[in-house]
Amino acid sequence: MLDPKRLRTELDEVAKQLARRGFKLDVDAVRALEGQRKALQTHTEELQNQRNLRSKSIGQAKARGEDIAPLMAEVSSLGDQLKTAEQDLVKIQTDLETIALGLPNILDASVPDGADENQNVEVRRWGEPKQFDFEPKQHFELGANQDWMDFESASKLTGARFVVLRAAMARLHRALTQFMLDTHTQQHGYTELYVPYMVNADSLRGTGQLPKFEEDLFKLNNEQGYYLIPTSEVPVTNLVRDTIVDAANLPLKFTSHTPCFRSEAGSHGKDTRGLIRQHQFEKVEMVQITRPDQSWQALEEMVGNAEAILQKLGLPYRVITLCSGDTGFSAAKTYDLEVWLPGQQKYREISSCSNTLDFQARRMVARFRNPETGKTELLHTLNGSGVAVGRALVAVVENYQEADGRIRVPEVLRNYMGGAAYLA
RNA sequence: GGAGAGCUGGCUGAGCGGUCGAAAGCGGCGGUCUUGAAAACCGUUGAAGGAAAACCUUCCGGGGGUUCGAAUCCCUCGCUCUCCGCCA
């Protein structure tokens, strides 16, 4: 959520900033509502003040043993007036809140302008795409061997966009997860978390998935209306919701491995084959909760942490800055890591690292006490994939394939694979 | 699933329907003392919104109600704890 004070005092500037994303803010409507709100609030508070004063004097008169009937008569008409005023105020505040919750974050000045993913800007590359002396296959072709990746069974069990992994492929998937978690906890200073895979609506509102993007989520039919998490960013970041974090404990650095569930509404026909776009996939996530003056530095660190995973796996990749039109709702700036897929002859997203500044923190009311001022201030929150496990599996399989269809195991994973050099 | 007890500021914990935003303690901050620190003593210290300011409003788990007036009474939901039952 944007600073409501800023929304009041710099509305035109906010609208101009949001326009960078292609978001149209109805300035006149907001201004009109805001004017009404102010008048109504002043009016309501005046009535509340009257009620409080008179009630107090009734109490005092009663304590002195005086007759309170005249005082009671005086206050009788106030109740209805106040009730009406309060209801009107609540309604208009709700309207304003609904608008505010639907506004995306303001982009950092360093984010390049652009309409869509075609205008994203490459920052750097690591590694050279490997030259094969044969036609490299796509992962689902390689996965057909020994039924390692079984999409047909998954479609029988559930439906489209699911997979059953078998034998060495299932183990490779698990090995990747373990390797990533161990790297982040042992080398990058993150604390591992195990978290719920279902969350309530408050949590999703906190990180920005609700109220705007409900159609992307799987909602459970239970009484509480829980949702399956679309990313562990939601439960992990919401740990600090409604809390005041001790400044001495900052930054908080968490990593968590969870399944992620996404409806993929609106992506019909995209990546229909293979593991790239599934309703259920696994991800090792990194989350940092920092002081405001340290979040940009933390973003660079986090991208580096994700890069370290790809480097250790020997997977060529590039880092890009998402342009204004492609940056997500909550983010002020996002770096994507795109890994080279020889089967597709393309770089494909495998990690996304974002600084949301105080956007999520304001929604969550997540604060720390600044030792310098003694005051509570909003924290900054960051999240990044470190990295998507399913896509990492795709990348390993395609990059480590050999002419005879065998798949070599990257050195760093062999300890997790019982020492095997090849999938078997 | 059944029975009971709770939910109050950064933390612990008091609080007859009426000067209660809330005692006390701890913690924090400032000071006295000390070469310095600790201890002791004194002072100060919740959050959010509005106002140039005096000051005003809201907040005692969430929501609703009763009342001139609710931390306090009622309803409801959530959560925590204890006991019983069931269970990987």
Short mmCIF file of C-alpha atoms (C1' of nucleotides) in Angstrom, two decimals:
data_model
loop_
_atom_site.label_atom_id
_atom_site.label_comp_id
_atom_site.label_asym_id
_atom_site.label_seq_id
_atom_site.Cartn_x
_atom_site.Cartn_y
_atom_site.Cartn_z
CA MET A 1 0.00 0.00 0.00
CA LEU A 2 1.16 3.50 -0.75
CA ASP A 3 1.54 6.06 2.00
CA PRO A 4 -1.96 7.52 2.45
CA LYS A 5 -0.41 10.85 3.35
CA ARG A 6 1.31 10.90 0.00
CA LEU A 7 -1.95 9.98 -1.68
CA ARG A 8 -3.53 13.04 -0.12
CA THR A 9 -0.77 15.58 -0.61
CA GLU A 10 0.94 14.45 -3.83
CA LEU A 11 -1.89 12.84 -5.71
CA ASP A 12 -0.85 14.14 -9.14
CA GLU A 13 2.73 13.00 -8.67
CA VAL A 14 1.53 9.55 -7.53
CA ALA A 15 -0.72 9.28 -10.61
CA LYS A 16 2.22 10.24 -12.81
CA GLN A 17 4.42 7.59 -11.20
CA LEU A 18 1.75 4.89 -11.53
CA ALA A 19 1.29 5.82 -15.19
CA ARG A 20 4.79 4.43 -15.78
CA ARG A 21 3.27 1.00 -15.23
CA GLY A 22 0.38 1.80 -17.51
CA PHE A 23 -1.85 2.17 -14.46
CA LYS A 24 -4.50 4.86 -14.71
CA LEU A 25 -5.40 6.46 -11.40
CA ASP A 26 -8.67 8.38 -11.43
CA VAL A 27 -7.34 11.49 -9.75
CA ASP A 28 -10.62 13.39 -9.76
CA ALA A 29 -12.54 10.53 -8.17
CA VAL A 30 -9.94 10.11 -5.43
CA ARG A 31 -9.81 13.83 -4.79
CA ALA A 32 -13.60 14.02 -4.52
CA LEU A 33 -13.77 11.07 -2.13
CA GLU A 34 -10.94 12.51 -0.09
CA GLY A 35 -12.73 15.83 0.24
CA GLN A 36 -15.85 14.08 1.46
CA ARG A 37 -13.85 11.99 3.84
CA LYS A 38 -12.21 14.97 5.43
CA ALA A 39 -15.50 16.83 5.94
CA LEU A 40 -17.25 13.74 7.28
CA GLN A 41 -14.41 12.86 9.60
CA THR A 42 -14.24 16.32 11.10
CA HIS A 43 -18.02 16.34 11.54
CA THR A 44 -18.04 12.88 13.13
CA GLU A 45 -15.20 13.66 15.50
CA GLU A 46 -16.96 16.84 16.58
CA LEU A 47 -20.09 14.83 17.41
CA GLN A 48 -18.00 12.24 19.25
CA ASN A 49 -16.41 15.01 21.24
CA GLN A 50 -19.83 16.39 22.20
CA ARG A 51 -21.01 12.97 23.28
CA ASN A 52 -17.88 12.36 25.33
CA LEU A 53 -18.08 15.73 27.07
CA ARG A 54 -21.73 15.37 27.95
CA SER A 55 -21.46 11.80 29.08
CA LYS A 56 -18.63 12.84 31.31
CA SER A 57 -20.67 15.65 32.83
CA ILE A 58 -23.54 13.23 33.45
CA GLY A 59 -21.16 11.00 35.32
CA GLN A 60 -19.89 13.93 37.39
CA ALA A 61 -23.40 15.20 38.16
CA LYS A 62 -24.45 11.74 39.23
CA ALA A 63 -21.42 11.49 41.49
CA ARG A 64 -22.49 14.74 43.19
CA GLY A 65 -25.98 13.35 43.60
CA GLU A 66 -27.60 15.90 41.30
CA ASP A 67 -30.59 15.36 39.05
CA ILE A 68 -29.33 14.17 35.68
CA ALA A 69 -32.63 14.23 33.77
CA PRO A 70 -32.03 17.62 32.07
CA LEU A 71 -28.57 16.54 30.95
CA MET A 72 -29.96 13.31 29.59
CA ALA A 73 -32.55 15.20 27.56
CA GLU A 74 -29.83 17.38 26.10
CA VAL A 75 -27.86 14.42 24.78
CA SER A 76 -30.77 12.38 23.48
CA SER A 77 -30.74 13.64 19.90
CA LEU A 78 -26.99 13.17 19.58
CA GLY A 79 -27.08 9.42 19.33
CA ASP A 80 -28.85 9.14 16.01
CA GLN A 81 -26.85 11.93 14.43
CA LEU A 82 -23.63 10.31 15.52
CA LYS A 83 -24.67 6.88 14.29
CA THR A 84 -25.48 8.23 10.82
CA ALA A 85 -22.24 10.19 10.66
CA GLU A 86 -20.20 7.18 11.73
CA GLN A 87 -21.83 4.91 9.17
CA ASP A 88 -21.24 7.41 6.37
CA LEU A 89 -17.65 7.83 7.42
CA VAL A 90 -17.01 4.09 7.53
CA LYS A 91 -18.46 3.70 4.05
CA ILE A 92 -16.30 6.37 2.52
CA GLN A 93 -13.21 5.15 4.35
CA THR A 94 -13.89 1.67 3.01
CA ASP A 95 -14.18 3.05 -0.51
CA LEU A 96 -10.88 4.87 -0.18
CA GLU A 97 -9.23 1.81 1.34
CA THR A 98 -10.44 -0.36 -1.52
CA ILE A 99 -8.86 2.03 -3.99
CA ALA A 100 -5.64 2.21 -1.97
CA LEU A 101 -5.35 -1.60 -1.76
CA GLY A 102 -5.65 -1.80 -5.53
CA LEU A 103 -2.79 0.59 -6.28
CA PRO A 104 0.54 -0.98 -7.25
CA ASN A 105 3.82 0.11 -5.74
CA ILE A 106 5.66 3.13 -7.10
CA LEU A 107 8.64 2.07 -9.18
CA ASP A 108 12.18 2.96 -8.28
CA ALA A 109 13.72 5.65 -10.50
CA SER A 110 16.26 3.13 -11.82
CA VAL A 111 13.56 0.91 -13.37
CA PRO A 112 13.65 1.30 -17.18
CA ASP A 113 10.50 2.38 -18.99
CA GLY A 114 8.86 -0.24 -21.16
CA ALA A 115 5.54 -1.78 -22.05
CA ASP A 116 6.19 -5.48 -21.53
CA GLU A 117 8.82 -8.19 -21.12
CA ASN A 118 10.36 -7.31 -24.48
CA GLN A 119 11.70 -4.08 -23.01
CA ASN A 120 13.40 -5.65 -19.99
CA VAL A 121 17.05 -4.69 -19.73
CA GLU A 122 19.91 -7.16 -19.48
CA VAL A 123 22.32 -6.38 -16.65
CA ARG A 124 24.92 -9.12 -17.04
CA ARG A 125 25.51 -12.66 -18.26
CA TRP A 126 27.30 -15.57 -16.65
CA GLY A 127 28.54 -18.60 -18.53
CA GLU A 128 28.38 -19.46 -22.20
CA PRO A 129 25.52 -21.44 -23.69
CA LYS A 130 27.04 -24.87 -24.30
CA GLN A 131 27.52 -25.96 -27.91
CA PHE A 132 26.18 -29.45 -28.57
CA ASP A 133 27.42 -31.62 -31.44
CA PHE A 134 23.89 -32.98 -31.70
CA GLU A 135 20.41 -31.46 -31.60
CA PRO A 136 19.69 -30.86 -27.88
CA LYS A 137 16.30 -32.12 -26.75
CA GLN A 138 13.70 -30.44 -24.64
CA HIS A 139 13.34 -31.65 -21.06
CA PHE A 140 10.03 -33.41 -21.61
CA GLU A 141 11.53 -35.40 -24.46
CA LEU A 142 14.41 -36.45 -22.24
CA GLY A 143 11.99 -37.09 -19.39
CA ALA A 144 10.02 -39.56 -21.47
CA ASN A 145 12.95 -41.95 -21.03
CA GLN A 146 12.06 -44.50 -18.31
CA ASP A 147 8.88 -42.51 -17.63
CA TRP A 148 10.99 -40.10 -15.57
CA MET A 149 8.47 -37.32 -16.22
CA ASP A 150 4.96 -38.71 -16.53
CA PHE A 151 2.49 -36.06 -17.58
CA GLU A 152 -0.17 -38.53 -18.69
CA SER A 153 -0.53 -40.15 -15.30
CA ALA A 154 -0.69 -36.73 -13.67
CA SER A 155 -3.45 -35.69 -16.00
CA LYS A 156 -5.35 -38.85 -15.07
CA LEU A 157 -4.81 -38.24 -11.36
CA THR A 158 -5.68 -34.59 -11.48
CA GLY A 159 -5.67 -32.77 -14.79
CA ALA A 160 -3.55 -30.57 -17.00
CA ARG A 161 -0.39 -28.83 -15.73
CA PHE A 162 0.70 -31.48 -13.25
CA VAL A 163 3.44 -34.07 -13.35
CA VAL A 164 4.52 -37.31 -11.75
CA LEU A 165 8.29 -37.63 -11.41
CA ARG A 166 9.77 -41.11 -11.07
CA ALA A 167 12.89 -42.71 -9.71
CA ALA A 168 16.14 -40.84 -10.45
CA MET A 169 14.23 -37.79 -11.70
CA ALA A 170 12.25 -37.53 -8.46
CA ARG A 171 15.50 -37.87 -6.55
CA LEU A 172 17.20 -35.21 -8.64
CA HIS A 173 14.30 -32.91 -7.86
CA ARG A 174 14.77 -33.57 -4.15
CA ALA A 175 18.55 -33.21 -4.45
CA LEU A 176 18.18 -29.76 -5.98
CA THR A 177 15.98 -28.67 -3.09
CA GLN A 178 18.41 -29.94 -0.46
CA PHE A 179 21.36 -28.37 -2.23
CA MET A 180 19.68 -24.96 -2.40
CA LEU A 181 18.56 -24.99 1.22
CA ASP A 182 21.98 -26.09 2.43
CA THR A 183 23.69 -23.40 0.39
CA HIS A 184 21.45 -20.60 1.66
CA THR A 185 21.60 -21.67 5.29
CA GLN A 186 25.30 -22.62 5.43
CA GLN A 187 26.84 -20.06 3.09
CA HIS A 188 24.41 -17.16 2.80
CA GLY A 189 23.24 -16.77 6.41
CA TYR A 190 19.55 -17.55 5.98
CA THR A 191 17.44 -19.25 8.65
CA GLU A 192 15.42 -22.17 7.34
CA LEU A 193 11.68 -22.14 7.97
CA TYR A 194 8.95 -24.71 7.62
CA VAL A 195 5.63 -22.91 7.12
CA PRO A 196 1.93 -23.56 6.43
CA TYR A 197 0.99 -24.22 2.82
CA MET A 198 -2.44 -22.72 3.44
CA VAL A 199 -2.94 -19.14 4.58
CA ASN A 200 -5.80 -16.84 5.46
CA ALA A 201 -6.92 -13.80 3.51
CA ASP A 202 -5.17 -11.38 5.87
CA SER A 203 -1.80 -12.84 4.92
CA LEU A 204 -2.52 -12.58 1.21
CA ARG A 205 -3.62 -9.01 1.66
CA GLY A 206 -0.40 -8.32 3.51
CA THR A 207 1.85 -9.35 0.65
CA GLY A 208 -0.41 -7.92 -2.06
CA GLN A 209 -2.03 -10.96 -3.72
CA LEU A 210 -5.43 -9.85 -2.40
CA PRO A 211 -7.78 -8.22 -3.09
CA LYS A 212 -6.71 -7.79 -6.71
CA PHE A 213 -5.41 -11.16 -7.83
CA GLU A 214 -7.78 -13.65 -6.29
CA GLU A 215 -8.28 -15.39 -9.65
CA ASP A 216 -4.63 -16.48 -9.61
CA LEU A 217 -5.13 -18.39 -6.37
CA PHE A 218 -6.60 -21.72 -5.32
CA LYS A 219 -9.17 -21.07 -2.63
CA LEU A 220 -10.25 -23.86 -0.34
CA ASN A 221 -13.88 -24.59 0.25
CA ASN A 222 -13.54 -24.82 4.01
CA GLU A 223 -15.34 -22.63 6.49
CA GLN A 224 -12.39 -20.29 7.01
CA GLY A 225 -11.82 -19.79 3.29
CA TYR A 226 -8.11 -20.59 3.37
CA TYR A 227 -6.01 -20.33 0.23
CA LEU A 228 -3.16 -22.51 -1.03
CA ILE A 229 0.00 -20.42 -1.07
CA PRO A 230 1.15 -19.22 -4.51
CA THR A 231 4.67 -18.75 -3.06
CA SER A 232 6.28 -19.14 0.36
CA GLU A 233 6.83 -15.38 0.24
CA VAL A 234 3.31 -15.13 1.67
CA PRO A 235 3.64 -17.11 4.92
CA VAL A 236 7.29 -16.15 5.45
CA THR A 237 6.89 -12.40 4.96
CA ASN A 238 3.70 -12.34 7.01
CA LEU A 239 5.65 -13.59 10.02
CA VAL A 240 6.33 -9.93 10.79
CA ARG A 241 2.74 -8.83 10.22
CA ASP A 242 1.43 -6.84 13.20
CA THR A 243 4.77 -6.97 14.99
CA ILE A 244 7.46 -4.57 16.10
CA VAL A 245 10.79 -6.23 15.37
CA ASP A 246 13.75 -5.57 17.62
CA ALA A 247 16.19 -3.47 15.58
CA ALA A 248 19.10 -5.56 16.89
CA ASN A 249 17.69 -8.61 15.05
CA LEU A 250 17.65 -6.92 11.65
CA PRO A 251 18.02 -7.90 8.93
CA LEU A 252 15.90 -11.04 9.20
CA LYS A 253 16.94 -13.53 6.51
CA PHE A 254 14.68 -16.50 5.93
CA THR A 255 14.69 -19.33 3.44
CA SER A 256 11.90 -21.81 3.00
CA HIS A 257 11.10 -24.66 0.67
CA THR A 258 7.42 -25.09 -0.16
CA PRO A 259 5.15 -26.16 -2.92
CA CYS A 260 3.46 -23.28 -4.70
CA PHE A 261 -0.02 -23.41 -6.17
CA ARG A 262 -1.13 -21.14 -8.98
CA SER A 263 -4.27 -21.23 -11.06
CA GLU A 264 -2.43 -19.85 -14.12
CA ALA A 265 -5.66 -18.18 -15.13
CA GLY A 266 -5.02 -16.25 -18.32
CA SER A 267 -2.02 -18.30 -19.41
CA HIS A 268 -3.96 -20.74 -21.57
CA GLY A 269 -1.87 -21.98 -24.45
CA LYS A 270 1.39 -20.79 -22.83
CA ASP A 271 4.04 -23.42 -22.07
CA THR A 272 1.46 -26.16 -22.31
CA ARG A 273 4.08 -28.88 -22.63
CA GLY A 274 6.49 -29.83 -19.90
CA LEU A 275 7.36 -28.61 -16.47
CA ILE A 276 7.76 -24.89 -17.09
CA ARG A 277 4.27 -23.80 -16.07
CA GLN A 278 2.49 -26.05 -13.58
CA HIS A 279 -0.36 -25.57 -11.13
CA GLN A 280 1.88 -27.05 -8.45
CA PHE A 281 5.61 -26.53 -8.29
CA GLU A 282 8.33 -26.32 -5.68
CA LYS A 283 10.40 -23.33 -4.86
CA VAL A 284 13.13 -22.45 -2.41
CA GLU A 285 12.41 -18.89 -1.41
CA MET A 286 14.52 -16.18 0.20
CA VAL A 287 12.94 -13.38 2.23
CA GLN A 288 14.72 -10.48 3.87
CA ILE A 289 13.23 -8.03 6.34
CA THR A 290 15.47 -4.98 6.64
CA ARG A 291 15.83 -1.47 7.90
CA PRO A 292 14.73 1.02 5.23
CA ASP A 293 18.27 2.21 4.58
CA GLN A 294 19.49 -1.31 3.83
CA SER A 295 16.97 -2.77 1.45
CA TRP A 296 18.68 -1.83 -1.82
CA GLN A 297 21.90 -3.39 -0.66
CA ALA A 298 19.90 -6.44 0.42
CA LEU A 299 18.35 -6.73 -3.04
CA GLU A 300 21.78 -6.94 -4.67
CA GLU A 301 22.86 -9.50 -2.09
CA MET A 302 19.78 -11.60 -2.68
CA VAL A 303 20.27 -11.64 -6.44
CA GLY A 304 23.84 -12.72 -5.77
CA ASN A 305 22.57 -15.54 -3.54
CA ALA A 306 20.32 -16.81 -6.32
CA GLU A 307 23.13 -16.47 -8.86
CA ALA A 308 25.40 -18.54 -6.63
CA ILE A 309 23.00 -21.45 -6.96
CA LEU A 310 23.08 -21.33 -10.76
CA GLN A 311 26.85 -20.88 -10.81
CA LYS A 312 27.45 -23.88 -8.57
CA LEU A 313 25.14 -25.88 -10.82
CA GLY A 314 27.11 -24.65 -13.85
CA LEU A 315 24.01 -23.27 -15.55
CA PRO A 316 24.50 -20.28 -17.88
CA TYR A 317 22.16 -17.40 -17.11
CA ARG A 318 21.58 -13.71 -17.47
CA VAL A 319 20.32 -11.10 -15.03
CA ILE A 320 17.70 -8.65 -16.26
CA THR A 321 15.97 -5.66 -14.75
CA LEU A 322 12.24 -5.82 -15.32
CA CYS A 323 10.94 -2.76 -17.12
CA SER A 324 8.13 -0.57 -15.78
CA GLY A 325 5.39 -2.49 -17.58
CA ASP A 326 6.60 -5.92 -16.46
CA THR A 327 7.33 -5.26 -12.79
CA GLY A 328 4.90 -6.94 -10.40
CA PHE A 329 2.26 -5.23 -8.29
CA SER A 330 4.13 -5.07 -4.96
CA ALA A 331 7.66 -4.51 -6.25
CA ALA A 332 9.52 -1.22 -6.56
CA LYS A 333 12.20 -3.02 -8.58
CA THR A 334 12.69 -6.58 -9.74
CA TYR A 335 15.65 -8.51 -11.11
CA ASP A 336 14.91 -11.74 -12.91
CA LEU A 337 17.42 -14.51 -13.42
CA GLU A 338 16.95 -16.28 -16.74
CA VAL A 339 18.63 -19.62 -17.22
CA TRP A 340 19.75 -20.96 -20.59
CA LEU A 341 17.63 -23.82 -21.89
CA PRO A 342 19.42 -25.56 -24.80
CA GLY A 343 16.26 -27.46 -25.80
CA GLN A 344 14.36 -24.21 -26.29
CA GLN A 345 17.45 -22.19 -27.32
CA LYS A 346 16.18 -19.49 -24.98
CA TYR A 347 16.81 -17.88 -21.65
CA ARG A 348 13.85 -18.60 -19.35
CA GLU A 349 12.94 -17.12 -15.97
CA ILE A 350 14.13 -19.20 -13.02
CA SER A 351 14.26 -16.59 -10.27
CA SER A 352 12.69 -13.26 -9.49
CA CYS A 353 14.07 -11.00 -6.77
CA SER A 354 12.19 -7.90 -5.65
CA ASN A 355 12.46 -5.03 -3.24
CA THR A 356 8.97 -3.93 -2.18
CA LEU A 357 10.31 -1.16 0.10
CA ASP A 358 7.58 -0.43 2.69
CA PHE A 359 4.72 -1.44 0.37
CA GLN A 360 4.05 -4.80 2.00
CA ALA A 361 5.15 -3.58 5.42
CA ARG A 362 2.47 -0.88 5.40
CA ARG A 363 -0.19 -3.42 4.48
CA MET A 364 1.06 -5.74 7.21
CA VAL A 365 1.82 -3.01 9.76
CA ALA A 366 5.29 -4.49 10.14
CA ARG A 367 7.58 -2.17 12.05
CA PHE A 368 10.78 -1.86 14.04
CA ARG A 369 11.77 0.63 16.70
CA ASN A 370 14.48 2.89 15.37
CA PRO A 371 17.11 3.13 18.12
CA GLU A 372 18.20 6.56 16.89
CA THR A 373 14.77 8.15 17.17
CA GLY A 374 13.00 5.82 19.59
CA LYS A 375 10.09 5.82 17.15
CA THR A 376 8.49 2.91 15.33
CA GLU A 377 9.05 2.88 11.57
CA LEU A 378 7.92 0.62 8.78
CA LEU A 379 10.33 -2.11 7.73
CA HIS A 380 11.32 -2.96 4.17
CA THR A 381 10.61 -6.42 2.79
CA LEU A 382 12.28 -8.30 -0.05
CA ASN A 383 11.68 -11.67 -1.61
CA GLY A 384 13.45 -13.75 -4.19
CA SER A 385 13.43 -17.25 -5.58
CA GLY A 386 16.53 -19.14 -4.74
CA VAL A 387 15.52 -20.76 -7.10
CA ALA A 388 12.43 -22.39 -8.62
CA VAL A 389 13.05 -26.11 -8.22
CA GLY A 390 11.01 -27.42 -11.15
CA ARG A 391 12.63 -25.02 -13.57
CA ALA A 392 16.05 -25.81 -12.14
CA LEU A 393 15.31 -29.46 -12.86
CA VAL A 394 14.44 -28.53 -16.45
CA ALA A 395 17.66 -26.54 -16.77
CA VAL A 396 19.86 -29.32 -15.37
CA VAL A 397 18.27 -31.96 -17.56
CA GLU A 398 18.61 -29.90 -20.74
CA ASN A 399 22.11 -28.56 -20.04
CA TYR A 400 23.56 -31.88 -18.87
CA GLN A 401 22.11 -34.08 -21.60
CA GLU A 402 24.39 -36.17 -23.77
CA ALA A 403 24.06 -37.48 -27.31
CA ASP A 404 22.81 -40.89 -26.16
CA GLY A 405 20.05 -39.29 -24.03
CA ARG A 406 21.85 -39.88 -20.75
CA ILE A 407 21.80 -37.07 -18.19
CA ARG A 408 24.90 -36.26 -16.20
CA VAL A 409 24.58 -35.18 -12.57
CA PRO A 410 26.22 -31.82 -11.75
CA GLU A 411 29.17 -32.20 -9.35
CA VAL A 412 27.51 -30.29 -6.50
CA LEU A 413 24.49 -32.61 -6.53
CA ARG A 414 26.33 -35.92 -6.49
CA ASN A 415 26.50 -36.13 -2.73
CA TYR A 416 22.74 -35.80 -2.70
CA MET A 417 22.38 -38.48 -5.38
CA GLY A 418 24.28 -41.29 -3.70
CA GLY A 419 27.39 -40.39 -5.67
CA ALA A 420 25.79 -41.15 -9.05
CA ALA A 421 27.41 -39.47 -12.07
CA TYR A 422 24.41 -40.06 -14.31
CA LEU A 423 20.67 -40.41 -13.82
CA ALA A 424 19.84 -44.08 -13.94
"C1'" G B 1 -15.44 -33.64 19.30
"C1'" G B 2 -16.88 -32.55 24.99
"C1'" A B 3 -15.97 -29.46 29.64
"C1'" G B 4 -13.60 -25.28 31.78
"C1'" A B 5 -10.23 -20.83 32.13
"C1'" G B 6 -8.19 -16.85 29.55
"C1'" C B 7 -6.88 -12.82 25.58
"C1'" U B 8 -5.14 -5.50 28.48
"C1'" G B 9 0.87 -1.07 26.20
"C1'" G B 10 7.83 -3.40 23.96
"C1'" C B 11 7.14 -7.56 28.00
"C1'" U B 12 4.69 -9.34 32.74
"C1'" G B 13 0.27 -8.01 34.97
"C1'" A B 14 -4.00 -4.95 37.97
"C1'" G B 15 -8.51 -2.92 36.59
"C1'" C B 16 -16.88 -1.68 41.46
"C1'" G B 17 -20.63 0.67 33.81
"C1'" G B 18 -18.70 7.21 34.97
"C1'" U B 19 -11.73 12.16 35.16
"C1'" C B 20 -9.30 4.76 32.71
"C1'" G B 21 -5.48 5.20 27.44
"C1'" A B 22 -5.51 2.22 31.68
"C1'" A B 23 -2.18 0.72 38.48
"C1'" A B 24 2.32 -1.75 39.44
"C1'" G B 25 6.72 -4.18 37.94
"C1'" C B 26 10.28 -5.19 34.04
"C1'" G B 27 12.53 -3.15 29.80
"C1'" G B 28 13.88 1.57 27.13
"C1'" C B 29 15.48 6.76 27.44
"C1'" G B 30 17.47 11.07 30.43
"C1'" G B 31 19.76 12.48 35.02
"C1'" U B 32 22.24 12.15 40.21
"C1'" C B 33 26.26 9.31 42.25
"C1'" U B 34 31.06 6.90 40.16
"C1'" U B 35 37.80 7.23 37.25
"C1'" G B 36 34.29 4.04 34.34
"C1'" A B 37 30.47 0.44 34.90
"C1'" A B 38 26.99 -2.02 38.07
"C1'" A B 39 23.75 -1.09 42.13
"C1'" A B 40 20.74 2.65 44.34
"C1'" C B 41 17.82 7.01 43.76
"C1'" C B 42 15.03 10.86 40.70
"C1'" G B 43 12.54 11.90 36.21
"C1'" U B 44 10.51 10.18 31.64
"C1'" U B 45 8.32 6.46 28.32
"C1'" G B 46 1.96 3.05 24.16
"C1'" A B 47 0.04 3.24 18.90
"C1'" A B 48 -2.68 5.52 14.76
"C1'" G B 49 -5.19 9.79 12.55
"C1'" G B 50 -6.32 15.15 12.42
"C1'" A B 51 -4.71 20.49 13.82
"C1'" A B 52 0.02 26.03 13.12
"C1'" A B 53 -0.85 25.15 18.20
"C1'" A B 54 -3.82 24.57 22.61
"C1'" C B 55 -5.96 20.30 21.71
"C1'" C B 56 -9.44 16.63 19.45
"C1'" U B 57 -10.69 11.55 17.74
"C1'" U B 58 -9.85 6.25 17.66
"C1'" C B 59 -7.52 1.79 19.72
"C1'" C B 60 -7.85 -3.08 25.99
"C1'" G B 61 -8.02 -10.38 20.43
"C1'" G B 62 -11.73 -9.37 15.62
"C1'" G B 63 -16.86 -8.04 14.56
"C1'" G B 64 -21.72 -6.71 16.35
"C1'" G B 65 -25.07 -5.13 20.36
"C1'" U B 66 -27.05 -2.77 25.15
"C1'" U B 67 -26.23 2.31 27.38
"C1'" C B 68 -26.18 9.32 27.95
"C1'" G B 69 -21.48 6.64 28.85
"C1'" A B 70 -18.17 -0.04 27.85
"C1'" A B 71 -11.44 -2.60 29.07
"C1'" U B 72 -15.77 -3.67 32.42
"C1'" C B 73 -22.49 -6.17 30.54
"C1'" C B 74 -24.58 -9.31 26.19
"C1'" C B 75 -23.97 -12.00 21.34
"C1'" U B 76 -20.64 -13.96 17.80
"C1'" C B 77 -16.05 -15.37 15.61
"C1'" G B 78 -10.82 -16.29 16.25
"C1'" C B 79 -6.81 -17.69 19.18
"C1'" U B 80 -4.21 -19.59 23.78
"C1'" C B 81 -4.10 -22.78 28.08
"C1'" U B 82 -6.02 -27.09 31.30
"C1'" C B 83 -8.77 -31.74 31.54
"C1'" C B 84 -11.40 -35.74 28.76
"C1'" G B 85 -12.15 -38.33 24.04
"C1'" C B 86 -10.12 -39.50 19.20
"C1'" C B 87 -5.83 -39.70 16.15
"C1'" A B 88 -0.51 -39.82 12.09
#
